[in-house]
Coordinates of C-alpha atoms in Angstrom, one line a residue:
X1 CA 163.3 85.9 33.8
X2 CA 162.3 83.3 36.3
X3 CA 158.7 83.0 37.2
X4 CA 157.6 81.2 40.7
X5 CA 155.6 78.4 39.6
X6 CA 152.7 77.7 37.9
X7 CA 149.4 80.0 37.7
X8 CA 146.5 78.4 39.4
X9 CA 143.5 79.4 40.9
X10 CA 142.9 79.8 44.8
X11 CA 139.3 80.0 45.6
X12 CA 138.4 83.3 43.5
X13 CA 142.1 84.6 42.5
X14 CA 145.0 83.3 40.1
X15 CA 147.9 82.7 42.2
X16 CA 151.4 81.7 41.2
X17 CA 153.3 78.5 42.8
X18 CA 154.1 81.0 46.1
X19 CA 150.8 81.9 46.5
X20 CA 151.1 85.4 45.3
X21 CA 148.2 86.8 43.7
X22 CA 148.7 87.5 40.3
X23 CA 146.4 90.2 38.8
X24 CA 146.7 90.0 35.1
X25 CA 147.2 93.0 33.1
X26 CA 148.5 92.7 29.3
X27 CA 147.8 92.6 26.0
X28 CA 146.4 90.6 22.8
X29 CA 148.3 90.0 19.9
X30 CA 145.2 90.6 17.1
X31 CA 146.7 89.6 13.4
X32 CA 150.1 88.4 13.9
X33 CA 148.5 84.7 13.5
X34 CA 144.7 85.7 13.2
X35 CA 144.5 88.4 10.7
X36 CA 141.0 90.7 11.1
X37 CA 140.0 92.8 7.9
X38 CA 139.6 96.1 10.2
X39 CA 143.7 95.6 11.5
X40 CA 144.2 96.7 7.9
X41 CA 141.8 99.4 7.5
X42 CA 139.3 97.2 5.2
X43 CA 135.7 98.0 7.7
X44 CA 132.8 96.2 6.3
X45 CA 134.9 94.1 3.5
X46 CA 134.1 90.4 3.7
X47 CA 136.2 89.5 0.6
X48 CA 139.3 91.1 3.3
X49 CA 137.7 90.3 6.6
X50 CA 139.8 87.4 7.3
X51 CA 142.7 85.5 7.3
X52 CA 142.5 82.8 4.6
X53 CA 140.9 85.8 2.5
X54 CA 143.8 87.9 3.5
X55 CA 146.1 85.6 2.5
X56 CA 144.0 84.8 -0.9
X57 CA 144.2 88.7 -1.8
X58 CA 147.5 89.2 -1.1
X59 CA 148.5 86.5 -3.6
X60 CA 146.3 88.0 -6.1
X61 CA 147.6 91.8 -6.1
X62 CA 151.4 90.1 -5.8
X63 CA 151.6 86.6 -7.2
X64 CA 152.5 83.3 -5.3
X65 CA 156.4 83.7 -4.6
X66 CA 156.1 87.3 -3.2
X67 CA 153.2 86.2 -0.9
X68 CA 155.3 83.7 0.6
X69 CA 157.9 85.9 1.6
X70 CA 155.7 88.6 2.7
X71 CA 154.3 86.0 5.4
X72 CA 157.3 84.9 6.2
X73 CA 158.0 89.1 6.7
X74 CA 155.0 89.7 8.7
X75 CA 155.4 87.3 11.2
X76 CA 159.0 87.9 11.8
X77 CA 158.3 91.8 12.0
X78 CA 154.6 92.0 13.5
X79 CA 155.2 91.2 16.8
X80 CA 159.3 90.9 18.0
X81 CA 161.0 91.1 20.7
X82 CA 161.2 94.5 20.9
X83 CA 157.1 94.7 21.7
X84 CA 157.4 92.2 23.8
X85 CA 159.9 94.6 26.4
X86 CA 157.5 97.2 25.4
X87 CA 154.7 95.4 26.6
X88 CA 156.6 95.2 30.2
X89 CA 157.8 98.7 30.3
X90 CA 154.4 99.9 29.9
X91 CA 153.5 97.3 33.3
X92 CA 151.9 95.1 31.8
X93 CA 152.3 91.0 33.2
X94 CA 151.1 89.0 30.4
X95 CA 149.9 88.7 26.8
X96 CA 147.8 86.6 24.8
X97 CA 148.6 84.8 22.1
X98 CA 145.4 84.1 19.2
X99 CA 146.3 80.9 17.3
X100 CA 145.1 79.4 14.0
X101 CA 145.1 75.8 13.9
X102 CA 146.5 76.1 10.4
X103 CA 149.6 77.0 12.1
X104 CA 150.0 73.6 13.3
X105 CA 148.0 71.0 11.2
X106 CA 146.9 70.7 7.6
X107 CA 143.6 71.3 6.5
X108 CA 141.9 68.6 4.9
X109 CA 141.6 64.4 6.0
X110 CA 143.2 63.2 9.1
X111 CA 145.8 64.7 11.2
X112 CA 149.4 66.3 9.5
X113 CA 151.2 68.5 11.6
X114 CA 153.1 71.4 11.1
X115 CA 156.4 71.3 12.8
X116 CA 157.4 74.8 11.7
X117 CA 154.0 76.1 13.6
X118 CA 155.0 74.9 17.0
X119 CA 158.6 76.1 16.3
X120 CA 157.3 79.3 15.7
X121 CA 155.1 79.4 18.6
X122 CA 158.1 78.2 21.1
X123 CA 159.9 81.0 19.9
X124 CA 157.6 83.2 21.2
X125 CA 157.1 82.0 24.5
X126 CA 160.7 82.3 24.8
X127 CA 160.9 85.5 24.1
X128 CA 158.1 86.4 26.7
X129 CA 159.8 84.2 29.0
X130 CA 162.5 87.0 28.2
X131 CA 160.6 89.5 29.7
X132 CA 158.7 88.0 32.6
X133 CA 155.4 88.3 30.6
X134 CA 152.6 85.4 31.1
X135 CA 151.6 84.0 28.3
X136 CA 148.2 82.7 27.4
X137 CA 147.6 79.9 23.9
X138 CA 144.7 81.5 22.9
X139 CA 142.2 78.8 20.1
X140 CA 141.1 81.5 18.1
X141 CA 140.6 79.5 15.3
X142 CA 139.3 76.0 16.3
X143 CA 139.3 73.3 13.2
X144 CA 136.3 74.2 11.2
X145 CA 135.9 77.0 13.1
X146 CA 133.7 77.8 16.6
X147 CA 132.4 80.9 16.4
X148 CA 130.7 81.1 13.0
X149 CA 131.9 84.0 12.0
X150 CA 135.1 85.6 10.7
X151 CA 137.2 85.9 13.7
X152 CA 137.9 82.2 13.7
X153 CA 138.9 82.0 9.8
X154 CA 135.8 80.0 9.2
X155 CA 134.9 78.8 5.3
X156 CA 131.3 79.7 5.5
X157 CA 130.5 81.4 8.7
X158 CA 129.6 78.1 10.7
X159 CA 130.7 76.8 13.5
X160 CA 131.9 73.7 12.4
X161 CA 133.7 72.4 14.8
X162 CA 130.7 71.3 16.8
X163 CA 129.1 69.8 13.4
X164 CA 131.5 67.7 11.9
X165 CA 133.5 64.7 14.1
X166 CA 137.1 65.3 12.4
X167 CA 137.3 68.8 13.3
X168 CA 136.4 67.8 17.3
X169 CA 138.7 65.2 16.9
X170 CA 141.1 67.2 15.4
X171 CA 140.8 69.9 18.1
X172 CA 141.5 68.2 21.2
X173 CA 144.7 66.3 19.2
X174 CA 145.9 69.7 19.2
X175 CA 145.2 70.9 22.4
X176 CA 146.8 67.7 23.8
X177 CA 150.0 68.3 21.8
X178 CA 150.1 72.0 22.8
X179 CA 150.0 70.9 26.4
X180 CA 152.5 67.9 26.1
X181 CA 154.6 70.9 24.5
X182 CA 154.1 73.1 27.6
X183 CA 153.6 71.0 30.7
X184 CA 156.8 72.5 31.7
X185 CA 156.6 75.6 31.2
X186 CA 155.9 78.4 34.4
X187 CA 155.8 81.4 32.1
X188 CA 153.0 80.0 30.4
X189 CA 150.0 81.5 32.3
X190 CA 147.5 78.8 30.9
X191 CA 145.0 77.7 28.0
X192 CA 142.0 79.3 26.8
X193 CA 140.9 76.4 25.1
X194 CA 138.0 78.4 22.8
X195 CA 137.5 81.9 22.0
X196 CA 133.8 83.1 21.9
X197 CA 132.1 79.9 21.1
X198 CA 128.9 80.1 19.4
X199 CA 128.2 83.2 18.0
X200 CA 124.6 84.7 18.9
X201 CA 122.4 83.9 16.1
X202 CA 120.4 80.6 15.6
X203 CA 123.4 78.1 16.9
X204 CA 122.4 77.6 20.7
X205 CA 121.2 74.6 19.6
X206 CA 125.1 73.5 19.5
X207 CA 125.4 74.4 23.1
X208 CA 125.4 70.8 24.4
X209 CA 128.4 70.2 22.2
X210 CA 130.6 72.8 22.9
X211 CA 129.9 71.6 26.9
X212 CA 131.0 68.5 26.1
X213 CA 133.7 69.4 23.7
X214 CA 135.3 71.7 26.5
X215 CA 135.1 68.0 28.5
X216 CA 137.2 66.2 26.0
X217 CA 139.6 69.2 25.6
X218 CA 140.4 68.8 29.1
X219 CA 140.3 65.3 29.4
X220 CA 143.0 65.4 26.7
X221 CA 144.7 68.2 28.4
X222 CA 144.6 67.0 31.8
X223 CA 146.4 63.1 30.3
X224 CA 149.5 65.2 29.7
X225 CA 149.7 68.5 31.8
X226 CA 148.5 68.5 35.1
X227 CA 149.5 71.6 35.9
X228 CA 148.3 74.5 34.0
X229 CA 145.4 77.0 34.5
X230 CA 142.5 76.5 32.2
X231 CA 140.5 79.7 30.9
X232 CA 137.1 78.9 29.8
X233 CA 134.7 81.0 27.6
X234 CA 131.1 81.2 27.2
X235 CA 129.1 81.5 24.2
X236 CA 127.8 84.6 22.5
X237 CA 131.2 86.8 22.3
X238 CA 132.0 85.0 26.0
X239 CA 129.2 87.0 27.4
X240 CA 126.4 84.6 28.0
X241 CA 127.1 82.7 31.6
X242 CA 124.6 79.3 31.0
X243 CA 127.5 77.0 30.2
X244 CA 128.6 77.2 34.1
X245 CA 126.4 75.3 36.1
X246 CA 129.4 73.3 37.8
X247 CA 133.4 74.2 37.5
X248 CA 134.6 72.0 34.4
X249 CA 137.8 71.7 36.6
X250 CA 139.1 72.7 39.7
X251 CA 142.0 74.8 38.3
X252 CA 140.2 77.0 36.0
X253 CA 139.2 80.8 35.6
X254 CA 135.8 82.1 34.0
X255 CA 136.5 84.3 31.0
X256 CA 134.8 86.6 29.8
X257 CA 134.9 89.6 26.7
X258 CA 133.5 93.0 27.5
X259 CA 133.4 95.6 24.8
X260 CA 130.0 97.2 24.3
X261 CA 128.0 99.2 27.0
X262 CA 128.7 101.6 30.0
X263 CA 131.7 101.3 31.5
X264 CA 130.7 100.9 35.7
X265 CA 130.5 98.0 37.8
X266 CA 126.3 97.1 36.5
X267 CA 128.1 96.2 33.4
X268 CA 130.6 93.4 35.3
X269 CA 127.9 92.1 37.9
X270 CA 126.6 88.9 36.8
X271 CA 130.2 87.6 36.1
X272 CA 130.8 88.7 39.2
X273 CA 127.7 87.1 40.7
X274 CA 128.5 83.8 39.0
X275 CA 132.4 83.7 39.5
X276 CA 131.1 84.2 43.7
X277 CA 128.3 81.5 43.2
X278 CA 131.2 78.9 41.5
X279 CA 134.0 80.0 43.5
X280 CA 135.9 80.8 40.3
X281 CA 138.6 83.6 39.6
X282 CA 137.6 86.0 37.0
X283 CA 139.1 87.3 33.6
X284 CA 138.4 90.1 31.3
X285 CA 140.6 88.1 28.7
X286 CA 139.4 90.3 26.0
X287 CA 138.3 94.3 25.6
X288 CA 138.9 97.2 24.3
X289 CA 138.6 98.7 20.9
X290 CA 137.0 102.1 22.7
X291 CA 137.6 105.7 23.6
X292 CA 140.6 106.3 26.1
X293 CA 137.8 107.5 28.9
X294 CA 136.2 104.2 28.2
X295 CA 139.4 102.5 29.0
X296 CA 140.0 104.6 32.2
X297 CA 136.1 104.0 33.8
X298 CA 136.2 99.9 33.2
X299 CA 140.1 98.7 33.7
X300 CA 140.7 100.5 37.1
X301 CA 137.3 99.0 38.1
X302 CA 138.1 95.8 36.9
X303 CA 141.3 95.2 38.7
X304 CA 139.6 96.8 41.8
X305 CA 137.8 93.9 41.7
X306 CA 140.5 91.4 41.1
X307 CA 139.4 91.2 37.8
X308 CA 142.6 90.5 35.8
X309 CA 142.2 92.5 31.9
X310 CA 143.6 91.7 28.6
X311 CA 143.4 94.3 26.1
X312 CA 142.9 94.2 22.3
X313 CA 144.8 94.6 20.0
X314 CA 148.5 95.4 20.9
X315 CA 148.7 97.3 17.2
X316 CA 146.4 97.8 13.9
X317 CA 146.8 100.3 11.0
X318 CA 146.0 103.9 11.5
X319 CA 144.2 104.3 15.2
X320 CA 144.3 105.5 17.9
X321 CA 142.9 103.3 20.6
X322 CA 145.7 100.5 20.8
X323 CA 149.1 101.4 22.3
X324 CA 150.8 101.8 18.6
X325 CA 149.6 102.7 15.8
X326 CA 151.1 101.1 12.0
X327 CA 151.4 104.5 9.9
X328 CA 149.4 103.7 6.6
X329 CA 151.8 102.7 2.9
X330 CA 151.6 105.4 0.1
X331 CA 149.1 104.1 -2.4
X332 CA 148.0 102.0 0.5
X333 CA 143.7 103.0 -0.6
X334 CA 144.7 101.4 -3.9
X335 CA 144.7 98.0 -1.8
X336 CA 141.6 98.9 -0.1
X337 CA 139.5 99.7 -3.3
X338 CA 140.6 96.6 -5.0
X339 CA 139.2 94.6 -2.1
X340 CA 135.8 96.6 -2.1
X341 CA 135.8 95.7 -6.1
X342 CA 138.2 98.5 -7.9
X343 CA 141.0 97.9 -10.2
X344 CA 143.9 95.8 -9.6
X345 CA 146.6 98.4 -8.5
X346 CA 149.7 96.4 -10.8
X347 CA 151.8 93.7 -9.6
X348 CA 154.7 95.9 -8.7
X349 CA 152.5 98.6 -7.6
X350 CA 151.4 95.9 -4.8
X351 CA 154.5 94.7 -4.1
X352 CA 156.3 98.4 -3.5
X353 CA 153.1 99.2 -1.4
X354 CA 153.4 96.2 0.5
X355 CA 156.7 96.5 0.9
X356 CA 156.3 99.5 2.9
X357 CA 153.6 98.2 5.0
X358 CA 156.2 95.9 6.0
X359 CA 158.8 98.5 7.2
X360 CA 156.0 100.1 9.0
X361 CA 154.7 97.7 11.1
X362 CA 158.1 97.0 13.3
X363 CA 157.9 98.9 16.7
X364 CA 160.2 101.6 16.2
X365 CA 158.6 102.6 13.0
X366 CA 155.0 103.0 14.6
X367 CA 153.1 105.8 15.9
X368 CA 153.3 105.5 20.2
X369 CA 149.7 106.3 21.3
X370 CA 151.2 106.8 25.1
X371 CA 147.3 107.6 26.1
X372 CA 146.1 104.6 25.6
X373 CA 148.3 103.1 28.9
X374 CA 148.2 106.1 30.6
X375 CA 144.0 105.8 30.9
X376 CA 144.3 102.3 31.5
X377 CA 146.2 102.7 34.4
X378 CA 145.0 106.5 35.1
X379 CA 148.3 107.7 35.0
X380 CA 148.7 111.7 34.9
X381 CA 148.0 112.9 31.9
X382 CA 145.1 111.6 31.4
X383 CA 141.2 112.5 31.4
X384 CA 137.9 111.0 32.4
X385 CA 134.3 111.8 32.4
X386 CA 133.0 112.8 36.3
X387 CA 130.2 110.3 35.9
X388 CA 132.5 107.7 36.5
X389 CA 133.7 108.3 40.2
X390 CA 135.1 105.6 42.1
X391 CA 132.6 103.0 43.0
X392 CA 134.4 101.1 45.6
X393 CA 134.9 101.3 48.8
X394 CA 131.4 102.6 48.1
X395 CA 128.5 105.3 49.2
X396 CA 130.1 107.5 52.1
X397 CA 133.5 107.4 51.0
X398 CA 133.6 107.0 47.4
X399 CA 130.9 109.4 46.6
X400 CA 128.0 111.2 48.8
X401 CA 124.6 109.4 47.1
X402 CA 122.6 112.0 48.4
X403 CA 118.9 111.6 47.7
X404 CA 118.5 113.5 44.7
X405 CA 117.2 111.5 41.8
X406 CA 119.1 110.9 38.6
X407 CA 117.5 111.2 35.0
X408 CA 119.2 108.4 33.2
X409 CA 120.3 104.9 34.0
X410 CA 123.6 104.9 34.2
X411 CA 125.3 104.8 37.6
X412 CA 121.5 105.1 39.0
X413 CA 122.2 102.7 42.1
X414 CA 124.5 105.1 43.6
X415 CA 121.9 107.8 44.4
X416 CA 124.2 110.7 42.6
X417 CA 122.5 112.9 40.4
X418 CA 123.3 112.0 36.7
X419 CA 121.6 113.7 33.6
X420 CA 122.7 114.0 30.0
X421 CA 123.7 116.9 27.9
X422 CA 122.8 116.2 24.8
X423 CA 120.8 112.9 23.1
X424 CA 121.9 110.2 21.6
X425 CA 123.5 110.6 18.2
X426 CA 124.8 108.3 15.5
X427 CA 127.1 105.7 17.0
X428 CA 130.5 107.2 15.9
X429 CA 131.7 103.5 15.8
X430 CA 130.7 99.5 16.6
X431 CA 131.1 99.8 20.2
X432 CA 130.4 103.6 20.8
X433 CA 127.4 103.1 24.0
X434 CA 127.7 106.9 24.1
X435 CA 128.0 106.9 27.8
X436 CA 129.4 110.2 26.9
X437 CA 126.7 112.0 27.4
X438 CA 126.1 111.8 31.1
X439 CA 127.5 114.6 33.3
X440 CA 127.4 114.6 37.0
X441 CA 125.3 117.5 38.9
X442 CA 126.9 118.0 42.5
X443 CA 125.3 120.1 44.5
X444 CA 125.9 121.2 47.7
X445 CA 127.1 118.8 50.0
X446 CA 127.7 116.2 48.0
X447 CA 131.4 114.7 46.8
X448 CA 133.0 112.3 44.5
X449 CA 135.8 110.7 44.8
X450 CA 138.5 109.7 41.7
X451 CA 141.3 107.1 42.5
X452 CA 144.9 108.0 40.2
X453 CA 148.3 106.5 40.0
X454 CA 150.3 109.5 40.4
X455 CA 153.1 111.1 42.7
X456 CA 154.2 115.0 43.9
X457 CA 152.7 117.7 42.0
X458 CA 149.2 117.0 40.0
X459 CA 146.7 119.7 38.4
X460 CA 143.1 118.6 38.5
X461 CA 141.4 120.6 35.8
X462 CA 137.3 120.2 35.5
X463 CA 135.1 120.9 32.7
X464 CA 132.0 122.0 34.2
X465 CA 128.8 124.3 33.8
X466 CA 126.9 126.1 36.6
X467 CA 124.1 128.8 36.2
X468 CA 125.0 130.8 39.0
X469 CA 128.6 131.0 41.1
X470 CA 130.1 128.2 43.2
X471 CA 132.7 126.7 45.1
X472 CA 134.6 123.2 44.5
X473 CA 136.9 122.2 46.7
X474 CA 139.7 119.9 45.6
X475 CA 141.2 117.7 48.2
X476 CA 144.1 114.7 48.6
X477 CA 144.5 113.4 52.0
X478 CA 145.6 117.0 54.0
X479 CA 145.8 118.9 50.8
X480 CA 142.6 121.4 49.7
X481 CA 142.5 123.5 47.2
X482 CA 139.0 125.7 46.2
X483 CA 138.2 126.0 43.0
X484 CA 135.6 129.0 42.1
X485 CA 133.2 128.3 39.5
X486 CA 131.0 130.8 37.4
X487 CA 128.1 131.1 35.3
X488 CA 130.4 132.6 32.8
X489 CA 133.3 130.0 32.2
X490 CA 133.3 126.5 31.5
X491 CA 136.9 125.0 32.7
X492 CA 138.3 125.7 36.4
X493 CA 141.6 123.8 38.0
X494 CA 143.9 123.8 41.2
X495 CA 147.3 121.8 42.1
X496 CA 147.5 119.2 44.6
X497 CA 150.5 118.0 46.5
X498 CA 150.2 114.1 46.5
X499 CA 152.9 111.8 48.2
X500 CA 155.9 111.6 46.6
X501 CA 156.0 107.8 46.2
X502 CA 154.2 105.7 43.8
X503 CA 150.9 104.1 44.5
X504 CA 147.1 105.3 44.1
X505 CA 145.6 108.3 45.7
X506 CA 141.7 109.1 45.7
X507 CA 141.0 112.7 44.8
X508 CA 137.7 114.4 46.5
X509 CA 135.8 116.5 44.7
X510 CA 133.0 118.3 46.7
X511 CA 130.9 121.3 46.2
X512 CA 130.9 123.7 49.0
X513 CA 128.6 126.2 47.5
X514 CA 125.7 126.1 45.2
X515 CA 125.7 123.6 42.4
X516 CA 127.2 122.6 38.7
X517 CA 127.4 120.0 36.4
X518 CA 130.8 118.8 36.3
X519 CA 130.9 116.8 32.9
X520 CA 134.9 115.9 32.6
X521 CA 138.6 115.9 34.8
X522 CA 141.6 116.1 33.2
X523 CA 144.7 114.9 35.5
X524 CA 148.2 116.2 34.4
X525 CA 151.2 117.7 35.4
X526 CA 151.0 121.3 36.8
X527 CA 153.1 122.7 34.3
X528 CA 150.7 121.3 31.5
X529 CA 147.5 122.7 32.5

């Protein structure tokens, strides 16, 4: 599929060689190259956590010859081609790609390539190239490692690229090579040259080197490939900002990870602020890893914003917050408990176990979590908490902000009433900010609106509680429908008539009598409600 020349930015957006803006939407391909313990279903394991230990375990439960083929297995099977057109069906335009360097160079003294690993990674593009997707090199494992942690396969959790000469050196031979490789290349969107530099923790002191590393990288870049966009991270999980005092070139974006926290526009406005102050396009290059609700509060924002978002990860064992889901091997816990310390499970054990694993992950064998896109991209059915109304175009048209006080913090800039109905609890998992809990009290007078990607017929139903009875009304352009509410019941819903053409439409939710807390919407087809 032909693309129209190369991404670059214009001012604050990513445009492609015709000047069309090009709002990213796509996917990361977590542990097809960088394996992460918690892919497998190993939480809290360091002696699984990542990939050279991965590697070093598999060996041990199945002996050296079978490991090799296994690899070999896994990448071929992990991520093909038939993800990739998956990928595009579900509308997404890109994908990014983590890479190890040990893909491309041998570890140890001097510089010794690895044909087979650029090979491998040309294959790839190719096949996105196939499908019209953008793809992004993502250095997610630096030489010695920049994070200082496990995500970039580190020996000892330091970051020691920026401590040791050879591994700077040998990072920006690679990143010269991987350019020279692509200069050419239009479906390649562009380079993140690090991901999340500098974990938070006694390293800042490295930050002047990783400045001036990113300045060699594209120095060396920029020698062989003039044209491609350059992505460039932060430190601390590519959330702290102090890096970008002046653009480190003129055709870059600012990239940034978001997992954590509430899911509304306070959470996105100092990359926002600094991407205005610079004159830089923004990307959410990695997120995710949440509840669907989550998903359906931040993306939509995002993009409102002209904030392209990569999700992460594309597919892991047993879950149900990426798009597919890798059904677990019989016997599979046997692998877990020998990595938490228990018994060796038997060779052939292993190696049967395994062996399923590796008919499991291919596409068509996988479990289709069809919720996960459909929140993303608030397509009918779908659900999300009423606390997280539409904040753009703003107060008057998005929602009433009437003067009434809110209790909690969330949302409180928008003068709508927000409490909680219950208090915090035990996080349920690393990322859980419990935003849950909020519900949104409308009372009389007062609206929200909710923006969907839907077409003809929709039912709106609400999860709400009032202590006396009310009237909703339910409106899309000309169409109304009231909705009564009572002290008694708890759920309430109406049909809508949208157009009958694809494209967004804001749903108005207002309270013509009384008042109730409305704590969640559920969007779906009429006959499902």
């Amino acid at each position: 599929m032909g693309m129209s020349g190369f991404l670059h930015r214009d001012g604050r957006r990513i445009v492609d060689g015709s000047g069309k803006e090009m709002l990213l939407l796509g996917w990361g391909l977590g542990n097809l190259y960088v394996k992460e313990g918690y892919m497998w279903g190993a939480f809290n394991t360091p002696r699984f956590d990542r990939s050279r230990r991965i590697e070093q375990v598999i060996e041990e439960l199945t002996g050296k010859e079978y490991a090799r083929r296994f690899w070999r297995l896994f990448q071929e099977r992990y991520i093909a081609e038939s993800d990739f057109r998956a990928m595009r069906e579900a509308g997404c335009n890109s994908v990014r790609i983590p890479l190890d360097f040990r893909q491309f160079m041998e570890e140890g003294e001097g510089i010794v390539w690895r044909e087979e690993g650029f090979t491998e990674l040309e294959r790839r593009i190719d096949q996105c190239e196939q499908y019209g997707l953008y793809v992004f090199l993502d250095m997610h494992c630096a030489p010695g490692g920049q994070t200082g942690a496990n995500i970039d396969n580190s020996v000892d959790d330091r970051p020691r690229l920026f401590m040791d000469a050879d591994n700077l050196e040998k990072s920006a031979a690679l990143w010269r090579r991987l350019a020279k490789m692509n200069r050419d290349r239009e479906i390649v969107g562009g380079y993140d040259l690090l991901n999340e530099p500098l974990a938070p923790g006694g390293c800042d002191h490295l930050m002047p080197v990783l400045e001036q590393h990113y300045r060699d990288l594209i120095r060396a870049i920029r020698e062989v490939d003039a044209n491609h966009l350059l992505s460039i991270e932060g430190a601390h999980w590519a959330t702290d900002l102090r890096i970008f005092r002046e653009r480190f070139d003129e055709n870059m974006a600012l990239h940034f990870h978001r997992y954590a926290g509430g899911p509304d526009l306070s959470s996105l406005q100092k990359y926002l602020d600094k991407a205005e102050e610079m004159n830089l396009p923004l990307w959410l290059g990695e997120s995710g890893e949440n509840d669907s609700e989550w998903y359906a509060a931040l993306y939509p924002l995002s993009l409102r914003l002209g904030i392209g978002v990569n999700l992460w990860p594309w597919k892991k064992l047993n879950c149900a917050n990426s798009p597919y889901s890798i059904r677990k091997p019989k016997d599979y816990d046997l692998i877990l408990g020998y990595v938490q310390g228990g018994p060796h499970p038997g060779f052939a054990r292993s190696r049967r176990i395994l062996d399923e694993y590796l008919e499991n992950v291919l596409l068509e064998n996988c479990d289709l979590n069809d919720a996960v896109m459909r929140h993303v991209l608030r397509r009918p059915p779908f659900s999300l908490y009423a606390v997280d109304f539409d904040e753009l175009p703003g107060k008057g048209v998005s929602y009433s902000g009437s003067a009434f006080p809110g209790q909690d913090d969330y949302r409180k800039n928008t003068g709508m009433c927000i409490c909680h109905d219950r208090e915090l609890r035990e996080p349920r998992f690393a990322f859980d900010s419990q935003w849950d809990r909020f519900v949104l009290w409308l009372h009389e007078g007062e609206f929200a609106a909710y923006t969907i990607q839907a077409k003809g017929a929709v039912a709106c139903r609400i999860q709400y509680a009032a202590s006396a009875p009310s009237v909703l009304e339910i409106s899309a352009g000309n169409e109304r429908a009231a909705v009564e509410l009572t002290a008694e019941g708890s759920h309430a819903s109406a049909p809508l008539s949208l157009p009958n053409r694809e494209g967004a439409s804001a749903i108005k939710i207002s309270m013509k009598r009384g008042a109730a807390q409305i704590k969640k919407i559920t969007f779906c087809p009429p006959s499902a409600d």
